[in-house]
Short mmCIF file of C-alpha atoms (C1' of nucleotides) in Angstrom, two decimals:
data_model
loop_
_atom_site.label_atom_id
_atom_site.label_comp_id
_atom_site.label_asym_id
_atom_site.label_seq_id
_atom_site.Cartn_x
_atom_site.Cartn_y
_atom_site.Cartn_z
CA MET A 1 5.69 -23.85 18.27
CA LEU A 2 6.78 -19.90 19.46
CA ILE A 3 6.24 -17.59 16.74
CA GLY A 4 10.58 -17.96 16.03
CA GLU A 5 9.68 -20.96 14.85
CA VAL A 6 7.07 -20.92 12.84
CA ALA A 7 8.70 -17.77 10.60
CA ARG A 8 11.70 -19.75 10.11
CA LEU A 9 9.38 -22.17 8.45
CA SER A 10 7.20 -20.07 6.79
CA GLY A 11 8.70 -17.11 5.63
CA LEU A 12 6.60 -14.83 6.62
CA SER A 13 8.02 -12.69 9.13
CA LYS A 14 6.93 -12.65 12.72
CA ASP A 15 4.65 -8.83 11.71
CA GLY A 16 3.10 -10.89 9.14
CA ILE A 17 2.34 -13.71 11.26
CA ARG A 18 0.55 -11.33 13.51
CA HIS A 19 -1.27 -9.98 11.08
CA TYR A 20 -2.44 -12.72 9.60
CA GLU A 21 -3.55 -13.96 13.19
CA GLN A 22 -5.18 -10.57 13.35
CA LEU A 23 -6.65 -10.85 9.90
CA GLY A 24 -8.41 -13.97 11.64
CA LEU A 25 -6.25 -16.29 8.75
CA ILE A 26 -4.74 -18.13 11.59
CA GLY A 27 -5.29 -19.49 14.32
CA SER A 28 -2.62 -20.27 17.54
CA THR A 29 -2.89 -21.03 21.32
CA PRO A 30 -2.11 -18.20 24.01
CA ARG A 31 0.05 -19.28 26.31
CA ARG A 32 -0.23 -17.43 29.20
CA ALA A 33 3.57 -16.84 30.60
CA GLY A 34 3.88 -15.30 34.09
CA THR A 35 2.05 -11.98 33.03
CA ARG A 36 2.56 -12.13 29.37
CA THR A 37 0.67 -14.39 26.62
CA TYR A 38 2.39 -16.43 24.06
CA ARG A 39 1.25 -17.91 21.49
CA ASP A 40 1.44 -20.89 20.39
CA TYR A 41 1.54 -22.39 17.13
CA ASP A 42 0.62 -26.20 15.96
CA ALA A 43 1.84 -27.61 12.41
CA SER A 44 -0.76 -27.12 10.96
CA VAL A 45 0.06 -23.06 10.63
CA LEU A 46 2.15 -23.96 8.36
CA PRO A 47 0.62 -25.47 4.72
CA ALA A 48 -2.49 -22.57 6.52
CA ILE A 49 0.36 -19.73 5.55
CA GLU A 50 1.33 -21.94 2.27
CA ARG A 51 -3.14 -21.54 1.88
CA VAL A 52 -2.66 -18.36 1.64
CA LYS A 53 -0.18 -16.80 0.52
CA GLN A 54 -0.91 -18.83 -2.85
CA ALA A 55 -4.58 -17.58 -3.28
CA GLN A 56 -2.08 -13.96 -2.25
CA HIS A 57 -0.53 -15.30 -5.50
CA LEU A 58 -3.73 -15.10 -7.55
CA GLY A 59 -4.11 -11.76 -6.76
CA LEU A 60 -6.78 -11.72 -3.73
CA SER A 61 -6.02 -9.83 -0.84
CA LEU A 62 -6.26 -11.84 2.33
CA ALA A 63 -9.54 -9.82 3.00
CA GLU A 64 -10.42 -11.50 0.30
CA ILE A 65 -8.75 -14.71 1.23
CA MET A 66 -10.09 -14.85 4.09
CA PRO A 67 -13.98 -16.26 3.86
CA LEU A 68 -13.38 -18.59 0.33
CA LEU A 69 -10.49 -20.33 2.77
CA GLN A 70 -13.43 -21.14 4.36
CA ALA A 71 -15.17 -22.31 2.16
CA PHE A 72 -12.64 -24.73 0.80
CA GLY A 73 -12.37 -25.42 4.48
CA ASN A 74 -16.15 -26.36 5.14
CA HIS A 75 -16.23 -27.79 1.73
CA GLN A 76 -18.24 -25.27 0.65
CA LEU A 77 -17.08 -25.37 -2.99
CA SER A 78 -18.24 -27.41 -5.38
CA ASP A 79 -15.98 -28.39 -8.66
CA ALA A 80 -18.02 -26.49 -10.65
CA GLU A 81 -17.61 -22.93 -8.80
CA THR A 82 -14.25 -23.75 -7.92
CA ILE A 83 -13.50 -23.74 -11.96
CA VAL A 84 -15.67 -20.68 -11.87
CA PHE A 85 -13.48 -19.14 -9.41
CA LEU A 86 -10.22 -20.18 -11.21
CA GLU A 87 -11.45 -18.83 -14.91
CA GLU A 88 -11.88 -16.35 -13.00
CA ARG A 89 -7.86 -15.05 -11.06
CA LEU A 90 -7.40 -16.85 -14.95
CA THR A 91 -8.98 -14.13 -16.29
CA ALA A 92 -8.27 -11.04 -14.26
CA MET A 93 -4.63 -12.57 -14.52
CA ARG A 94 -4.73 -12.61 -18.37
CA GLY A 95 -5.60 -8.75 -18.47
CA ARG A 96 -2.87 -7.87 -15.25
CA ILE A 97 -0.73 -9.77 -17.94
CA ALA A 98 -1.73 -7.65 -20.80
CA ASP A 99 -1.95 -4.25 -19.56
CA LEU A 100 1.99 -4.73 -18.60
CA SER A 101 2.77 -6.47 -22.18
CA GLU A 102 1.46 -3.17 -23.77
CA ILE A 103 3.28 -1.32 -21.37
CA ALA A 104 6.59 -2.59 -22.62
CA ARG A 105 5.62 -2.41 -25.73
CA PHE A 106 5.25 0.82 -25.43
CA ILE A 107 9.02 1.07 -23.39
CA GLU A 108 9.97 -1.30 -26.81
CA ALA A 109 8.77 1.24 -28.88
CA LYS A 110 10.84 4.28 -27.08
CA LEU A 111 13.26 1.70 -26.84
CA GLU A 112 14.25 1.12 -30.86
CA ALA A 113 13.08 5.19 -31.59
CA TYR A 114 16.63 6.04 -29.33
CA ARG A 115 18.98 3.36 -31.08
CA ALA A 116 17.95 4.31 -34.29
CA GLY A 117 19.47 7.99 -33.10
CA ARG A 118 16.52 10.27 -32.52
CA GLY A 119 16.53 11.88 -29.41
CA ALA A 120 15.57 15.14 -29.34
CA ASP A 121 12.03 15.29 -27.93
CA HIS A 122 12.42 15.02 -24.30
CA ALA A 123 9.30 17.19 -23.99
CA ARG A 124 6.71 14.49 -26.34
CA LYS A 125 8.78 11.29 -24.28
CA PHE A 126 5.98 10.36 -21.91
CA CYS A 127 2.91 11.12 -23.19
CA ARG A 128 -0.67 10.26 -23.59
CA ALA A 129 -3.94 10.25 -22.14
CA SER A 130 -5.96 8.92 -19.53
CA SER A 131 -9.20 8.65 -18.02
CA LYS A 132 -10.39 7.85 -14.65
CA MET A 133 -12.32 10.38 -12.30
CA ALA A 134 -12.89 10.84 -8.80
CA ASP A 135 -13.27 13.49 -6.02
CA ARG A 136 -17.15 12.80 -4.88
CA MET B 1 -7.21 27.65 -13.76
CA LEU B 2 -8.48 26.43 -10.25
CA ILE B 3 -8.26 23.01 -8.67
CA GLY B 4 -11.58 21.46 -10.36
CA GLU B 5 -11.21 21.66 -13.90
CA VAL B 6 -7.20 20.61 -13.92
CA ALA B 7 -9.26 17.47 -12.46
CA ARG B 8 -12.20 17.34 -14.82
CA LEU B 9 -9.28 17.65 -18.02
CA SER B 10 -6.03 15.21 -16.69
CA GLY B 11 -8.94 12.71 -14.95
CA LEU B 12 -6.70 13.00 -11.48
CA SER B 13 -8.67 13.77 -8.37
CA LYS B 14 -9.03 16.79 -6.61
CA ASP B 15 -6.97 14.68 -3.93
CA GLY B 16 -4.65 13.09 -5.87
CA ILE B 17 -3.48 16.60 -7.77
CA ARG B 18 -3.09 18.14 -4.52
CA HIS B 19 -0.89 15.18 -3.43
CA TYR B 20 0.72 15.23 -6.49
CA GLU B 21 1.57 19.80 -5.84
CA GLN B 22 2.82 18.38 -2.41
CA LEU B 23 5.25 15.67 -3.22
CA GLY B 24 6.77 18.77 -5.71
CA LEU B 25 5.14 17.06 -9.43
CA ILE B 26 3.67 19.87 -9.80
CA GLY B 27 3.24 23.70 -9.40
CA SER B 28 0.34 26.17 -8.77
CA THR B 29 0.97 30.10 -8.74
CA PRO B 30 -0.63 31.05 -4.89
CA ARG B 31 -4.51 32.68 -5.76
CA ARG B 32 -5.69 35.44 -2.25
CA ALA B 33 -8.76 35.11 -1.98
CA GLY B 34 -9.65 37.21 1.27
CA THR B 35 -8.27 34.85 4.29
CA ARG B 36 -7.61 31.50 1.62
CA THR B 37 -5.42 30.84 -0.67
CA TYR B 38 -6.80 28.60 -4.43
CA ARG B 39 -3.97 27.18 -5.84
CA ASP B 40 -4.46 28.50 -9.63
CA TYR B 41 -2.67 25.97 -11.72
CA ASP B 42 -1.25 27.20 -15.70
CA ALA B 43 -2.26 24.83 -19.22
CA SER B 44 0.78 23.41 -18.73
CA VAL B 45 0.44 21.20 -16.04
CA LEU B 46 -2.19 18.97 -17.62
CA PRO B 47 1.31 17.93 -19.66
CA ALA B 48 2.72 17.72 -16.92
CA ILE B 49 0.45 15.56 -15.13
CA GLU B 50 0.77 13.24 -18.43
CA ARG B 51 4.50 13.14 -17.79
CA VAL B 52 3.98 11.89 -14.38
CA LYS B 53 1.61 8.61 -15.22
CA GLN B 54 3.51 7.80 -18.34
CA ALA B 55 6.22 7.72 -15.23
CA GLN B 56 3.93 5.00 -12.98
CA HIS B 57 3.13 3.47 -16.16
CA LEU B 58 6.79 2.69 -16.30
CA GLY B 59 6.54 0.97 -12.54
CA LEU B 60 7.41 3.75 -11.47
CA SER B 61 6.63 5.28 -8.14
CA LEU B 62 5.48 9.55 -7.62
CA ALA B 63 9.20 9.67 -5.36
CA GLU B 64 11.60 8.28 -8.65
CA ILE B 65 9.31 10.46 -11.00
CA MET B 66 10.75 13.33 -9.06
CA PRO B 67 14.58 13.29 -9.72
CA LEU B 68 13.82 11.74 -12.77
CA LEU B 69 11.75 14.81 -14.60
CA GLN B 70 13.59 17.51 -13.56
CA ALA B 71 16.35 15.50 -15.00
CA PHE B 72 14.38 15.22 -18.69
CA GLY B 73 13.07 18.69 -17.16
CA ASN B 74 17.19 20.04 -17.57
CA HIS B 75 18.17 17.76 -20.24
CA GLN B 76 20.98 16.30 -18.07
CA LEU B 77 20.21 12.86 -19.49
CA SER B 78 22.11 12.06 -22.72
CA ASP B 79 20.79 9.51 -25.36
CA ALA B 80 23.10 6.70 -24.04
CA GLU B 81 21.72 6.96 -20.20
CA THR B 82 18.20 7.33 -21.13
CA ILE B 83 18.29 4.13 -23.53
CA VAL B 84 19.86 2.44 -19.79
CA PHE B 85 16.78 3.73 -18.24
CA LEU B 86 13.92 2.61 -21.06
CA GLU B 87 16.21 -1.08 -21.04
CA GLU B 88 16.24 -1.35 -16.97
CA ARG B 89 12.61 -0.41 -16.51
CA LEU B 90 11.93 -3.46 -18.97
CA THR B 91 13.69 -6.27 -18.04
CA ALA B 92 11.03 -4.50 -15.08
CA MET B 93 8.63 -5.06 -17.03
CA ARG B 94 9.32 -8.20 -18.41
CA GLY B 95 10.04 -10.17 -14.85
CA ARG B 96 6.75 -8.98 -14.38
CA ILE B 97 4.71 -10.52 -17.27
CA ALA B 98 7.04 -13.98 -15.84
CA ASP B 99 6.31 -14.40 -12.46
CA LEU B 100 2.19 -13.33 -13.25
CA SER B 101 2.52 -15.53 -16.68
CA GLU B 102 3.84 -18.74 -14.07
CA ILE B 103 0.79 -17.48 -11.65
CA ALA B 104 -1.36 -17.54 -14.97
CA ARG B 105 -0.33 -21.24 -15.90
CA PHE B 106 -0.40 -22.88 -12.49
CA ILE B 107 -4.01 -21.87 -12.14
CA GLU B 108 -4.23 -23.07 -16.06
CA ALA B 109 -3.09 -26.38 -15.14
CA LYS B 110 -5.77 -26.44 -12.14
CA LEU B 111 -8.42 -25.77 -13.86
CA GLU B 112 -7.08 -28.51 -16.50
CA ALA B 113 -7.20 -31.32 -13.60
CA TYR B 114 -10.83 -29.89 -12.46
CA ARG B 115 -12.14 -29.77 -16.21
CA ALA B 116 -10.72 -33.34 -16.39
CA GLY B 117 -12.72 -34.36 -13.52
CA ARG B 118 -10.52 -33.92 -10.55
CA GLY B 119 -11.84 -32.37 -8.25
CA ALA B 120 -11.22 -34.35 -4.47
CA ASP B 121 -8.48 -33.26 -3.18
CA HIS B 122 -9.49 -30.25 -1.51
CA ALA B 123 -6.80 -29.57 1.22
CA ARG B 124 -4.66 -29.27 -1.56
CA LYS B 125 -6.09 -26.79 -3.63
CA PHE B 126 -3.06 -23.94 -2.69
CA CYS B 127 0.02 -25.38 -1.70
CA ARG B 128 3.53 -24.86 -2.93
CA ALA B 129 6.83 -23.27 -1.05
CA SER B 130 8.14 -19.64 -0.93
CA SER B 131 10.88 -18.24 0.28
CA LYS B 132 11.72 -14.89 1.80
CA MET B 133 12.84 -13.08 5.68
CA ALA B 134 13.21 -10.72 7.82
CA ASP B 135 11.50 -9.57 11.15
CA ARG B 136 15.06 -6.80 12.12
"C1'" DT C 1 22.41 -16.01 42.55
"C1'" DC C 2 23.23 -12.75 39.41
"C1'" DT C 3 22.58 -12.04 34.92
"C1'" DT C 4 22.82 -12.12 29.76
"C1'" DG C 5 21.22 -13.98 25.89
"C1'" DA C 6 17.58 -15.04 23.34
"C1'" DC C 7 12.81 -15.00 22.07
"C1'" DT C 8 8.34 -13.19 22.82
"C1'" DA C 9 4.15 -9.22 23.32
"C1'" DT C 10 2.40 -4.81 22.58
"C1'" DG C 11 1.97 0.09 20.91
"C1'" DG C 12 2.87 3.39 17.94
"C1'" DG C 13 4.94 5.48 13.44
"C1'" DG C 14 6.14 4.44 8.34
"C1'" DT C 15 4.93 3.19 4.20
"C1'" DT C 16 2.30 3.80 -1.11
"C1'" DA C 17 -0.74 6.37 -3.20
"C1'" DC C 18 -4.60 9.01 -3.12
"C1'" DC C 19 -9.23 8.76 -0.91
"C1'" DC C 20 -13.42 10.67 1.69
"C1'" DC C 21 -15.34 13.71 4.93
"C1'" DA C 22 -16.33 17.82 7.45
"C1'" DT C 23 -15.89 22.37 8.11
"C1'" DA C 24 -15.73 26.17 6.49
"C1'" DG C 25 -14.03 30.64 3.16
"C1'" DC C 26 -14.89 33.37 -1.09
"C1'" DT C 27 -18.34 34.24 -5.96
"C1'" DT C 28 -21.92 34.28 -8.13
"C1'" DA C 29 -26.64 34.05 -9.57
"C1'" DG C 30 -31.54 34.99 -8.00
"C1'" DC D 1 -29.20 38.29 0.80
"C1'" DT D 2 -29.23 33.59 0.39
"C1'" DA D 3 -27.76 29.89 -1.61
"C1'" DA D 4 -25.65 27.22 -4.89
"C1'" DG D 5 -20.95 25.58 -6.18
"C1'" DC D 6 -16.60 26.59 -5.82
"C1'" DT D 7 -12.50 26.15 -2.42
"C1'" DA D 8 -8.70 24.92 1.22
"C1'" DT D 9 -7.53 22.51 5.71
"C1'" DG D 10 -6.81 19.16 8.57
"C1'" DG D 11 -7.40 14.43 10.19
"C1'" DG D 12 -8.66 9.43 9.63
"C1'" DG D 13 -8.67 5.48 6.50
"C1'" DT D 14 -6.65 1.68 3.11
"C1'" DA D 15 -3.33 -3.38 2.34
"C1'" DA D 16 -0.35 -5.79 3.93
"C1'" DC D 17 3.39 -5.08 5.76
"C1'" DC D 18 8.26 -2.56 8.10
"C1'" DC D 19 10.77 -1.26 12.02
"C1'" DC D 20 11.56 0.34 16.33
"C1'" DA D 21 11.08 0.97 21.40
"C1'" DT D 22 10.41 -1.01 25.72
"C1'" DA D 23 9.70 -4.50 28.61
"C1'" DG D 24 8.78 -9.31 30.48
"C1'" DT D 25 9.88 -14.70 30.30
"C1'" DC D 26 13.27 -17.67 30.02
"C1'" DA D 27 16.85 -20.95 31.03
"C1'" DA D 28 21.74 -21.44 30.90
"C1'" DG D 29 26.63 -19.71 32.90
"C1'" DA D 30 30.11 -16.84 36.02
#
DNA sequence: TCTTGACTATGGGGTTACCCCATAGCTTAG
DNA sequence: CTAAGCTATGGGGTAACCCCATAGTCAAGA
């Protein structure tokens, strides 16, 4: 199976597929043709891509997924470890949801105020504090 | 006020400040010193940075914020327009929350299953479908 | 047989919102 | 006068790709 078909079947772009391959998330057997070499994929690449996508949904970066897939592939993760992992992912996900919910509530409040007819404080529309630091 | 103090007071890194300035989100008056030119900021830069951060919280990119700040600054947005804008932001935010919530439910389901003792299907742990397409 | 079309590969530049480093000029306190 | 602590510029890197140009491969049609 050439890359175009994998793209069609997986919904991942050709560039994306080559990117995954470069990161070692999926593999192909090189098929020589004249001076060129084409990537030849077998059907197992499709579930592999799905696994990567699923892991991405869990909020993991491709770099984090790489060793994880190996662990799963080698059955090196016990059920207990898997549960811990999933709990951790769930907590992270809930944290992100909470953050976004807070912002949503903030917008709702602003909207309330505007609908109530108070629209004069343009200058103070976006004002609150934050924290962070860096630069070496 | 030099860049270091702005960084301290705003919580934004020096690089971040220079980045904002390059995009025209904030401004400084150049102060010449020998062959060098230092950025000199006045206090108004702090609320300006806060506004940018607030807009970022709303899910906007810096490129999107640029014209928006001008519109607010010039009072070119009517209350009605502001309400439409905020409603749109709220919808976008709720959409993202819904997406993440779905993933959270997915993780919860997996967790349920694992806690119930079904742990043998490593291979099918991450499996579902998606959709997308591209590559030119 | 030659060409055209559909496919592929590589390499490089772009994106976003910065971070980090090296090099080097300015200023001031000791 | 020198060292410390600030600053500037420029360039490279990140993540997960997208997009383009150039170019080789192959099969079918004229």
